[in-house]
Amino acid sequence: MDNLLKELIDSIGPVDNKLEPVIQQRLDNLTKPKGSLGRLEEFAKRYCLITNQISPADLEKAVIVFAGDHGITQEGVSAFPKDVTYQMVKNFLQGGAGINVLARHVGADVQVVDIGVDHDLEDLPGLIHKKVGFGTKNMAEGPAMTREEAQRAILAGAEVAQDIIEGGKNILATGEMGIGNTTPASALTAVICGKEPSQVTGRGTGIDTSAYRRKIELIERAISVNKPSPTDGLDALAKVGGFEIAGICGMILKAAQMRVPVVVDGFISGAGAIVAKALCPNISDYLFCGHCSVEQGHKVQMEYLGLRPILDLDMRLGEGTGAVLAMGLIEAGIKIYKEMATFDQAAVSPGNEAI
Amino acid sequence: MDNLLKELIDSIGPVDNKLEPVIQQRLDNLTKPKGSLGRLEEFAKRYCLITNQISPADLEKAVIVFAGDHGITQEGVSAFPKDVTYQMVKNFLQGGAGINVLARHVGADVQVVDIGVDHDLEDLPGLIHKKVGFGTKNMAEGPAMTREEAQRAILAGAEVAQDIIEGGKNILATGEMGIGNTTPASALTAVICGKEPSQVTGRGTGIDTSAYRRKIELIERAISVNKPSPTDGLDALAKVGGFEIAGICGMILKAAQMRVPVVVDGFISGAGAIVAKALCPNISDYLFCGHCSVEQGHKVQMEYLGLRPILDLDMRLGEGTGAVLAMGLIEAGIKIYKEMATFDQAAVSPGNEAI
């Protein structure tokens, strides 16, 4: 493995919980029955512990949307033509996509990264250029990427995250665009989480039953042709992954190293997160699961990561849409922690929890 | 029944769905796979249908917090002393409570109503004065209110909603404060939804097992002493309800009459909503269920209303806290509907849903 990547992984230890009693005491002194704000209190506590502080600053939010293409699309695994990947990149930059609307709603910046789109996008203003290749190869016939390309894509994702965090963001959401990318996401989930492809494959953007069966067969073939390692995340990523999934993995690793929480979006982002976990067992400490995707493999990923989704709104768009909505709720929890009056401040009688 | 109340109820018909095809067509032309934003699309569609328009204005949000006291508290059903009701009213007016923090987060006004607090609050600035009584009577010994008081409290809630809607708000959330009020909420749920008290009674702010058993016995006694009608919502409300629950019921009825959607908070608000449904079978058409409360009777209420909760964050504070967070998600859906680019606008190739 590349030295830079190895150093990054080795630098990520578990989150230290030593501040928990102080944080819990403040939560319990707020004018409400203990624990009655449920997961909002959990979000505040986890945010404080990850960032190792008891007085967090206001949230500065960004979603990073990695875009890449997939050789497997030539087999007909998506309801949309491959060109939609670069067309949607333009839509993101013009502010018209779902992620733009929802990011504006919660006050998050949208950063769009060309990490592997099969189209020349060099002259697009506002786009972050980190292209590792013009789409992956067809994984049904051989590896999607070389091991070296997979590492470069992870490190590219890490660089983007570092720049954005150094620019002042203190919470990140994952996002992606890539026609065909539920297919590598299902393949990675099957390999890393030890499931049959049929258990972790859904209908993506909306395909009919015969296309769905073909998609499962293609994933089975990709696994049988490439023999990806279930324990070597980099091997699995290179053989049956994608550039944007690698970028998400790298973004997660770098943010964890810099103690910045990451809100993971749906099924494709989850694939990036499980690769990160295969490379770095402590990674879940730094992650929030934004929402429960409709894609059936997503639950398997979340069990592997040990994360409980924040939202469940039957969403399956990707782009980071579920993650940014969840960032708004994490922010609500942090505001509860910071802004609510204590029993003393408000002259409210504290309760007796054991009458 | 009072003529004013009868007229209000009779004026509420079912929501007309004739605009649905136009709304659905716009949703399907946005740059995303059809239906991939799940419930966000449902929220937008329902908001448009309730308000009977295809181009809704930006949301102007308010949460109405009705405060009232309960004679049943003298039996020791809460972990908090009764004085906390008026102390929390002051906390609301000073902006330090959970509902204040979360309402600010989503951009909603907080309106606080004294509808039945057992304390003289006449000189508090900012408070809406609609006191019907100084707390209810002890329902374990006789009716909580007279039928006439219950009607006055419903109409008081309706007046508050009308003033706030006429002031420019186009979506409302329900909220409440009342030490002891999970006890009448459980009693109403048992009576109206046809369940045993033990099936719909939880631990409220946090009571131990012996207090919990006593709470169930008191609800059983209140039902046996008062014999509330399972079909006459006004009778049930008067005998085993509360002033703030009546206010919520009235607010819901008036908002529906004025075609303004209401986001129902947790278990106490749900009690107001089931009374409204018992009085007016069409009422669910106008309601969103903000969140799934930890209180076990809440699921029963939502089944009775035919509503699916938006959030599930293990919350049990009340005040409107879950409802205002859900308002933020309904707003997200409306923004998707209004602000996303169409396939034509963004020059993105539409998908083929049956490849």
XYZ file of C-alpha atoms in Angstrom:
710
model
C 0.000 0.000 0.000
C 1.045 3.563 -0.731
C 2.843 5.159 2.225
C 0.629 8.229 2.281
C -2.492 6.081 2.486
C -0.994 3.820 5.131
C -0.001 6.821 7.274
C -3.485 8.273 6.929
C -5.127 5.039 8.068
C -2.683 4.469 10.925
C -3.264 7.968 12.279
C -6.953 7.338 13.005
C -7.553 6.052 16.522
C -10.860 5.537 18.301
C -12.761 8.571 19.586
C -11.834 9.418 23.174
C -14.895 9.502 25.443
C -13.327 11.294 28.403
C -15.464 14.429 27.982
C -18.715 12.436 28.045
C -19.597 13.011 31.742
C -19.263 16.795 31.382
C -21.355 16.818 28.219
C -23.994 14.539 29.765
C -24.214 16.724 32.860
C -24.965 19.785 30.752
C -27.617 17.884 28.772
C -29.232 16.720 32.020
C -29.360 20.254 33.445
C -31.368 21.626 30.540
C -35.063 22.406 31.140
C -36.527 19.099 29.995
C -36.945 15.618 31.445
C -33.643 13.736 31.229
C -33.097 12.185 27.844
C -36.433 13.435 26.503
C -34.884 14.879 23.350
C -33.706 11.397 22.445
C -31.384 11.234 19.499
C -30.934 15.008 19.324
C -29.015 14.636 22.585
C -27.040 11.722 21.128
C -26.104 13.829 18.079
C -24.828 16.681 20.252
C -22.844 14.325 22.446
C -21.265 12.474 19.543
C -20.401 15.706 17.747
C -18.666 17.022 20.869
C -16.778 13.768 21.432
C -15.612 13.438 17.815
C -14.408 17.035 17.764
C -13.114 16.687 21.351
C -14.670 19.836 22.780
C -17.416 20.832 25.178
C -18.259 24.160 23.511
C -18.564 23.517 19.792
C -18.679 26.429 17.358
C -21.653 26.932 15.049
C -21.756 24.331 12.297
C -20.139 25.174 8.963
C -21.487 22.549 6.598
C -20.455 21.202 3.214
C -21.498 18.289 1.057
C -18.891 16.866 -1.318
C -20.360 15.324 -4.470
C -17.906 12.972 -6.210
C -18.791 12.128 -9.820
C -17.536 9.149 -11.795
C -18.555 6.827 -14.600
C -18.713 3.042 -14.753
C -17.693 0.648 -17.506
C -20.402 -1.727 -16.362
C -23.030 0.628 -17.851
C -22.269 -0.876 -21.277
C -24.085 -3.969 -19.996
C -27.326 -1.997 -19.486
C -27.623 -1.823 -15.694
C -29.248 1.621 -15.456
C -32.487 3.238 -16.575
C -30.450 6.331 -17.543
C -27.827 6.775 -20.300
C -24.232 7.254 -19.104
C -24.121 10.839 -20.392
C -26.423 11.793 -17.533
C -23.389 11.718 -15.219
C -21.728 14.731 -16.833
C -25.071 16.385 -17.560
C -25.864 16.186 -13.850
C -22.422 17.591 -12.969
C -23.417 20.670 -14.946
C -26.797 20.713 -13.189
C -25.010 20.627 -9.804
C -22.805 23.555 -10.814
C -25.863 25.509 -11.975
C -27.674 24.863 -8.680
C -30.668 23.024 -10.137
C -30.314 19.507 -8.749
C -31.938 17.980 -5.685
C -28.737 18.274 -3.668
C -28.495 21.993 -4.430
C -32.032 22.646 -3.215
C -31.622 20.634 -0.015
C -28.127 21.957 0.730
C -29.429 25.526 0.436
C -32.282 24.545 2.755
C -29.884 23.483 5.527
C -27.197 26.071 4.767
C -24.540 23.723 3.386
C -22.067 24.426 0.582
C -22.068 22.024 -2.370
C -18.638 21.051 -3.706
C -18.575 18.982 -6.890
C -15.578 16.824 -7.793
C -14.791 15.202 -11.152
C -12.945 12.139 -9.948
C -13.719 9.861 -12.877
C -16.315 11.186 -15.305
C -16.038 9.824 -18.846
C -16.201 13.282 -20.408
C -13.837 16.226 -20.698
C -14.991 18.685 -18.024
C -11.777 20.705 -17.695
C -13.287 24.039 -18.606
C -16.210 23.907 -16.164
C -15.911 26.718 -13.607
C -16.563 25.768 -9.988
C -15.757 22.101 -10.518
C -12.945 20.527 -8.465
C -10.702 18.648 -10.892
C -9.327 15.368 -9.542
C -9.923 13.079 -12.480
C -8.197 9.723 -12.019
C -9.622 8.199 -15.191
C -12.342 8.493 -17.822
C -14.684 6.058 -16.078
C -13.841 2.617 -14.734
C -13.424 -0.496 -16.879
C -16.249 -3.039 -17.210
C -15.859 -5.071 -14.009
C -17.781 -7.975 -15.519
C -14.731 -8.584 -17.714
C -11.851 -7.577 -15.444
C -10.886 -5.176 -12.631
C -12.730 -1.821 -12.620
C -9.486 -0.046 -11.694
C -5.892 -0.869 -10.993
C -4.867 -0.959 -7.345
C -2.778 2.142 -8.013
C -5.777 4.009 -9.475
C -7.886 3.062 -6.460
C -5.243 4.487 -4.122
C -4.964 7.675 -6.179
C -8.734 8.105 -6.048
C -8.808 7.599 -2.263
C -6.038 10.156 -1.826
C -7.805 12.557 -4.189
C -10.893 12.345 -1.972
C -8.709 12.951 1.078
C -7.157 16.048 -0.524
C -10.567 17.511 -1.317
C -11.756 16.941 2.261
C -8.580 18.485 3.684
C -8.945 21.617 1.536
C -12.576 22.038 2.527
C -11.900 21.500 6.226
C -8.956 23.913 6.115
C -11.377 26.345 4.475
C -13.422 26.318 7.690
C -15.993 23.530 7.437
C -16.540 21.505 10.601
C -19.001 18.870 9.378
C -19.112 17.143 6.005
C -21.717 15.141 4.122
C -20.897 12.593 1.445
C -22.491 12.765 -1.982
C -22.042 11.190 -5.398
C -23.220 10.988 -8.965
C -22.446 8.162 -11.337
C -24.864 6.405 -13.665
C -24.608 2.684 -12.941
C -23.041 3.085 -9.512
C -25.504 0.984 -7.533
C -23.918 -2.001 -9.327
C -20.380 -1.572 -7.891
C -21.942 -0.510 -4.565
C -23.833 -3.810 -4.412
C -20.730 -5.750 -5.438
C -18.621 -4.123 -2.694
C -21.359 -4.713 -0.121
C -21.611 -8.391 -1.073
C -17.822 -8.842 -0.876
C -17.026 -6.827 2.265
C -20.144 -7.664 4.291
C -20.169 -11.320 3.208
C -23.572 -11.527 1.510
C -24.895 -12.983 -1.716
C -25.267 -10.362 -4.489
C -29.021 -11.008 -4.623
C -29.286 -9.992 -0.936
C -27.724 -6.578 -1.485
C -28.859 -5.604 -4.980
C -31.793 -3.292 -5.637
C -33.347 -1.614 -8.621
C -31.246 1.562 -8.572
C -32.879 4.382 -10.527
C -35.721 2.069 -11.541
C -35.180 -0.979 -13.753
C -37.578 -3.757 -14.655
C -37.362 -7.353 -13.463
C -35.321 -8.759 -16.344
C -32.782 -5.915 -16.095
C -32.692 -6.484 -12.339
C -31.880 -10.197 -12.820
C -29.162 -9.285 -15.318
C -27.715 -6.808 -12.819
C -27.403 -9.540 -10.179
C -25.805 -11.922 -12.702
C -23.304 -9.229 -13.702
C -22.322 -8.677 -10.095
C -21.901 -12.424 -9.595
C -19.774 -12.555 -12.725
C -17.658 -9.544 -11.640
C -16.950 -11.254 -8.321
C -16.175 -14.584 -9.947
C -13.915 -13.037 -12.620
C -11.987 -10.716 -10.280
C -12.001 -12.613 -6.965
C -11.948 -9.453 -4.792
C -10.632 -9.930 -1.248
C -13.246 -9.660 1.513
C -10.625 -8.399 3.963
C -8.414 -6.187 1.788
C -10.628 -3.146 1.218
C -8.270 -1.708 -1.378
C -8.345 -4.893 -3.441
C -12.148 -5.054 -3.359
C -12.439 -1.357 -4.220
C -10.088 -1.636 -7.186
C -11.701 -4.750 -8.631
C -15.421 -4.061 -8.212
C -15.640 -0.427 -7.031
C -15.708 3.000 -8.614
C -13.816 6.271 -8.592
C -16.497 8.221 -6.706
C -16.773 5.441 -4.117
C -13.005 5.643 -3.624
C -13.244 9.429 -3.280
C -15.874 9.078 -0.563
C -13.665 6.562 1.236
C -10.738 8.992 1.155
C -12.851 11.926 2.265
C -14.067 9.921 5.258
C -10.564 8.854 6.267
C -9.132 12.384 6.052
C -12.047 13.949 7.934
C -11.667 11.369 10.715
C -7.953 12.122 10.926
C -8.845 15.821 11.274
C -11.635 15.000 13.812
C -14.403 16.315 11.607
C -17.649 14.295 11.643
C -18.945 12.935 8.351
C -22.611 12.312 7.592
C -22.853 9.365 5.228
C -25.620 9.502 2.620
C -27.261 6.423 1.090
C -26.194 3.223 -0.601
C -23.293 4.438 -2.793
C -21.854 6.538 0.014
C -22.328 3.550 2.289
C -20.118 1.542 -0.071
C -17.389 4.150 0.393
C -17.867 3.937 4.153
C -17.601 0.130 4.310
C -14.375 0.266 2.291
C -13.097 2.854 4.796
C -14.103 0.534 7.647
C -12.353 -2.434 6.004
C -9.210 -0.278 5.824
C -9.628 1.382 9.253
C -11.717 -0.432 11.882
C -12.157 2.714 14.047
C -13.817 4.722 11.319
C -17.440 4.304 12.466
C -16.662 6.429 15.530
C -16.524 9.469 13.236
C -19.601 8.770 11.139
C -23.295 9.545 11.235
C -25.653 7.622 8.972
C -27.816 10.284 7.340
C -30.773 8.204 6.284
C -32.071 4.769 5.477
C -32.038 4.280 1.725
C -34.686 2.287 -0.116
C -31.854 0.187 -1.625
C -31.979 -3.141 0.177
C -28.200 -3.443 0.625
C -28.063 -0.277 2.682
C -29.257 -1.967 5.892
C -26.470 -4.529 5.509
C -23.914 -1.716 5.230
C -25.261 0.055 8.304
C -25.120 -3.150 10.352
C -21.520 -3.647 9.243
C -20.748 -0.062 10.280
C -22.777 -0.260 13.500
C -24.679 2.919 12.615
C -28.358 3.763 13.046
C -29.872 5.958 10.328
C -31.183 9.393 11.323
C -33.941 9.710 8.715
C -36.176 7.220 6.917
C -38.002 9.048 4.144
C -38.048 6.392 1.376
C -35.343 8.294 -0.497
C -33.068 6.734 -3.116
C -31.651 9.664 -5.083
C -28.147 9.812 -3.690
C -26.144 13.004 -4.432
C -25.933 13.540 -0.652
C -29.624 14.469 -0.377
C -30.365 12.367 2.704
C -27.112 13.334 4.377
C -27.659 17.096 4.172
C -31.168 16.794 5.616
C -29.674 14.790 8.484
C -27.002 17.477 8.986
C -29.868 19.842 9.743
C -31.019 17.528 12.538
C -27.512 17.083 13.941
C -27.295 20.868 13.999
C -30.619 20.975 15.859
C -29.109 18.702 18.513
C -26.029 20.882 18.873
C -28.207 23.985 19.233
C -30.208 22.241 21.963
C -26.952 21.577 23.787
C -25.684 25.130 23.334
C -28.792 27.294 23.533
C -31.340 25.740 25.905
C -31.715 27.248 29.373
C -30.756 25.182 32.418
C -33.166 24.615 35.329
C -31.233 27.239 37.315
C -31.178 29.832 34.553
C -34.913 29.527 33.919
C -35.953 29.100 37.586
C -37.729 25.852 36.752
C -38.029 23.159 39.430
C -36.014 20.075 38.505
C -37.916 16.813 38.368
C -37.667 13.871 40.686
C -36.954 10.942 38.382
C -37.970 8.392 41.008
C -41.242 9.479 42.579
C -73.342 21.188 20.909
C -72.563 24.897 20.630
C -73.627 26.311 17.250
C -70.241 27.877 16.548
C -68.488 24.566 17.112
C -71.028 22.655 15.041
C -70.657 25.097 12.145
C -66.892 24.815 12.318
C -67.000 21.024 12.163
C -69.620 20.930 9.406
C -67.577 23.285 7.220
C -64.650 20.861 6.925
C -64.947 18.590 3.891
C -62.376 16.162 2.519
C -59.376 17.527 0.615
C -60.039 17.730 -3.133
C -57.425 15.804 -5.152
C -58.188 17.284 -8.572
C -54.826 19.073 -8.838
C -52.870 15.868 -8.174
C -52.051 14.997 -11.845
C -50.582 18.466 -12.492
C -48.515 18.329 -9.320
C -47.336 14.778 -10.043
C -46.333 15.730 -13.578
C -44.104 18.524 -12.307
C -42.512 16.202 -9.722
C -41.826 13.624 -12.452
C -40.174 16.186 -14.737
C -37.571 17.180 -12.153
C -33.976 15.990 -12.701
C -34.148 12.789 -10.652
C -35.469 9.271 -11.117
C -39.241 9.254 -10.634
C -40.227 9.070 -6.989
C -36.610 8.941 -5.811
C -37.125 11.691 -3.260
C -39.701 9.517 -1.555
C -41.640 11.219 1.185
C -40.295 14.681 0.332
C -42.378 14.411 -2.823
C -45.371 13.223 -0.804
C -45.028 16.240 1.540
C -44.992 18.670 -1.382
C -47.977 17.023 -3.012
C -50.035 16.928 0.169
C -49.187 20.541 1.018
C -50.343 21.654 -2.440
C -53.541 19.607 -2.257
C -54.480 20.801 1.234
C -53.900 24.419 0.281
C -55.430 23.784 -3.169
C -52.705 25.375 -5.276
C -49.962 24.321 -7.658
C -47.572 27.193 -6.868
C -47.363 27.480 -3.084
C -45.761 30.524 -1.489
C -42.741 30.196 0.799
C -43.681 28.652 4.127
C -44.508 30.970 7.019
C -44.354 28.737 10.063
C -45.673 28.944 13.604
C -45.955 26.552 16.503
C -48.752 27.163 18.995
C -47.967 25.992 22.538
C -51.090 25.570 24.672
C -50.464 25.392 28.424
C -52.812 23.939 31.002
C -52.797 22.222 34.384
C -54.393 18.996 35.527
C -56.220 18.151 38.736
C -54.978 14.577 38.419
C -51.469 15.756 39.410
C -52.608 15.717 43.054
C -52.519 11.905 42.741
C -48.772 11.976 41.949
C -48.678 10.998 38.275
C -45.675 13.106 37.241
C -41.985 13.289 38.089
C -42.305 17.082 38.113
C -44.245 19.398 40.482
C -47.289 21.135 38.968
C -45.647 24.581 39.273
C -43.368 23.582 36.416
C -46.237 24.310 34.008
C -46.214 28.063 34.688
C -42.444 28.112 35.157
C -42.071 26.630 31.693
C -44.533 29.164 30.256
C -42.097 31.844 31.431
C -39.208 29.860 29.942
C -41.042 29.738 26.586
C -41.588 33.500 26.667
C -37.911 34.053 27.464
C -36.816 31.819 24.574
C -34.908 29.248 26.643
C -36.943 26.065 26.198
C -36.407 23.233 23.747
C -39.239 24.425 21.513
C -37.688 27.887 21.274
C -34.340 26.504 20.155
C -35.840 24.159 17.571
C -38.368 26.694 16.279
C -35.552 29.208 15.728
C -33.636 26.450 13.930
C -36.426 25.946 11.379
C -37.557 29.572 11.273
C -40.901 29.152 13.048
C -42.590 31.620 15.402
C -43.498 30.356 18.884
C -46.909 31.457 20.199
C -47.692 30.549 23.814
C -51.276 30.327 25.051
C -52.504 30.177 28.649
C -55.625 28.114 28.179
C -55.806 26.587 31.637
C -52.733 27.140 33.792
C -53.373 27.024 37.545
C -51.531 30.289 38.144
C -52.256 33.950 37.512
C -50.266 34.824 34.386
C -52.207 37.927 33.330
C -49.271 40.292 33.445
C -46.907 38.216 31.305
C -46.056 40.073 28.090
C -46.157 38.029 24.890
C -48.528 35.439 26.321
C -51.857 34.848 24.571
C -54.550 34.910 27.252
C -57.347 32.409 26.722
C -57.697 30.953 30.197
C -60.808 28.791 30.500
C -60.031 27.648 34.029
C -57.330 27.321 36.681
C -56.491 23.746 35.778
C -58.894 20.862 35.321
C -60.559 18.960 38.148
C -59.216 15.585 39.327
C -60.681 13.204 36.745
C -60.215 10.245 39.067
C -63.064 11.721 41.153
C -65.311 13.307 38.526
C -65.223 15.059 35.143
C -62.081 17.045 34.374
C -64.181 19.808 32.828
C -67.803 20.582 32.136
C -68.973 20.044 28.579
C -69.359 23.813 28.269
C -65.745 24.393 29.394
C -64.514 21.827 26.868
C -66.348 23.654 24.075
C -65.002 27.034 25.212
C -61.472 25.610 25.211
C -61.891 24.183 21.694
C -63.201 27.513 20.431
C -60.372 29.351 22.198
C -57.873 27.172 20.304
C -59.733 27.904 17.079
C -59.577 31.665 17.726
C -55.831 31.536 18.319
C -55.276 29.584 15.087
C -57.459 31.983 13.116
C -55.563 35.041 14.401
C -52.213 33.460 13.567
C -53.312 32.359 10.082
C -54.795 35.789 9.394
C -51.417 37.166 10.493
C -49.832 35.368 7.521
C -48.834 31.879 8.647
C -49.489 29.089 6.154
C -48.428 26.044 8.181
C -48.913 25.392 11.889
C -47.406 22.992 14.388
C -49.125 21.891 17.574
C -47.409 22.200 20.937
C -48.294 21.949 24.598
C -47.126 22.162 28.174
C -48.961 20.715 31.134
C -47.479 18.730 33.984
C -49.459 15.499 34.250
C -50.884 15.670 30.735
C -49.790 12.239 29.530
C -52.459 10.906 31.942
C -55.488 12.519 30.217
C -53.839 11.851 26.830
C -53.691 8.132 27.673
C -57.257 8.179 28.963
C -58.556 9.814 25.769
C -56.578 7.395 23.611
C -57.992 4.403 25.490
C -61.548 5.713 25.186
C -61.542 6.986 21.591
C -59.294 4.307 20.054
C -60.893 1.481 22.024
C -57.859 0.176 23.928
C -57.140 -0.851 27.501
C -55.424 1.928 29.515
C -52.392 -0.311 30.046
C -51.927 -0.527 26.247
C -51.704 3.232 25.801
C -50.025 4.435 28.981
C -46.318 5.217 29.198
C -43.957 6.707 31.730
C -44.374 10.368 30.719
C -41.512 12.512 31.987
C -39.993 9.491 33.738
C -41.723 7.737 36.637
C -40.825 4.494 38.379
C -42.739 1.238 38.135
C -45.000 1.732 41.153
C -45.962 5.257 40.023
C -46.545 3.840 36.542
C -48.933 1.178 37.924
C -50.749 3.852 39.924
C -51.068 5.978 36.772
C -52.773 3.127 34.926
C -55.113 2.492 37.880
C -56.039 6.172 37.998
C -56.875 6.170 34.293
C -58.999 3.054 34.762
C -60.741 4.720 37.695
C -61.315 7.965 35.723
C -62.938 5.988 32.933
C -65.052 3.931 35.324
C -66.160 6.981 37.355
C -66.952 9.231 34.364
C -68.037 6.748 31.673
C -66.781 8.896 28.761
C -68.396 8.190 25.383
C -66.126 6.494 22.804
C -68.056 8.146 19.954
C -68.853 11.598 21.352
C -65.456 13.310 21.253
C -66.710 16.295 23.228
C -67.972 14.088 26.049
C -64.679 12.179 26.235
C -62.671 15.405 26.134
C -64.680 17.020 28.917
C -64.593 14.006 31.215
C -60.998 12.773 30.878
C -59.205 15.459 28.814
C -57.469 18.737 29.448
C -57.654 22.383 28.450
C -54.489 22.314 26.296
C -55.707 19.155 24.535
C -58.982 20.940 23.776
C -57.052 23.955 22.476
C -55.063 21.743 20.111
C -58.295 20.152 18.890
C -59.760 23.587 18.154
C -56.617 24.818 16.462
C -56.649 21.781 14.172
C -60.315 22.232 13.253
C -59.944 25.933 12.453
C -56.761 25.430 10.421
C -58.476 22.696 8.385
C -61.435 24.999 7.754
C -58.960 27.633 6.507
C -57.042 24.993 4.455
C -53.831 25.419 6.410
C -51.896 22.191 7.097
C -51.135 21.285 10.703
C -48.144 19.270 11.827
C -49.132 17.261 14.887
C -46.443 16.779 17.540
C -46.309 13.814 19.927
C -48.627 12.032 22.319
C -50.477 14.966 23.926
C -50.975 16.679 20.581
C -52.085 13.336 19.199
C -54.798 13.260 21.865
C -56.039 16.620 20.567
C -55.964 15.240 17.032
C -57.980 12.096 17.844
C -60.627 14.212 19.562
C -60.730 16.348 16.392
C -61.104 13.185 14.314
C -63.903 11.898 16.554
C -65.683 15.220 15.972
C -64.782 15.547 12.266
C -63.940 12.364 10.325
C -62.240 14.273 7.445
C -59.662 15.922 9.663
C -56.717 13.594 8.885
C -56.632 14.968 5.320
C -55.210 18.207 6.743
C -52.672 16.737 9.150
C -49.050 15.666 9.077
C -47.703 13.516 11.896
C -44.453 15.206 12.914
C -42.724 12.351 14.673
C -43.096 9.058 16.403
C -43.105 9.622 20.151
C -41.554 7.186 22.621
C -44.941 7.118 24.439
C -46.483 3.768 23.560
C -49.985 5.121 22.975
C -48.777 7.344 20.162
C -48.719 4.535 17.577
C -52.337 3.751 18.437
C -53.295 7.379 17.832
C -51.485 7.466 14.482
C -53.218 4.283 13.337
C -56.556 5.811 14.313
C -55.672 8.933 12.328
C -54.169 6.995 9.403
C -50.965 9.041 9.543
C -47.353 7.942 9.133
C -44.821 9.819 11.290
C -42.138 11.866 9.526
C -39.375 11.547 12.129
C -38.435 8.866 14.639
C -35.794 10.301 16.964
C -36.795 8.743 20.317
C -38.196 12.083 21.465
C -40.756 12.498 24.242
C -40.534 16.155 25.304
C -43.666 17.527 23.690
C -43.910 21.353 23.463
C -44.089 20.922 19.664
C -40.417 19.942 19.377
C -40.926 17.009 17.010
C -43.478 18.897 14.938
C -41.244 21.894 14.209
C -38.378 19.644 13.110
C -40.805 17.887 10.767
C -41.965 21.277 9.420
C -38.394 21.774 8.255
C -38.620 18.544 6.236
C -42.020 19.413 4.775
C -40.469 22.722 3.731
C -37.602 20.792 2.121
C -40.148 18.869 0.047
C -41.901 22.051 -1.055
C -38.558 23.575 -2.056
C -37.772 20.463 -4.123
C -41.073 20.935 -5.914
C -40.535 24.656 -6.484
C -36.791 25.000 -7.032
C -35.406 21.900 -8.760
C -34.598 22.100 -12.464
C -36.587 19.998 -14.924
C -34.910 17.659 -17.436
C -35.529 20.248 -20.157
C -34.208 23.195 -18.156
C -31.000 21.377 -17.225
C -30.527 19.596 -20.581
C -30.387 16.228 -18.828
C -31.534 13.098 -20.706
C -34.672 11.662 -19.142
C -34.491 8.029 -18.044
C -36.226 5.036 -19.516
C -38.051 3.482 -16.599
C -38.509 0.164 -18.408
C -35.195 -0.819 -19.994
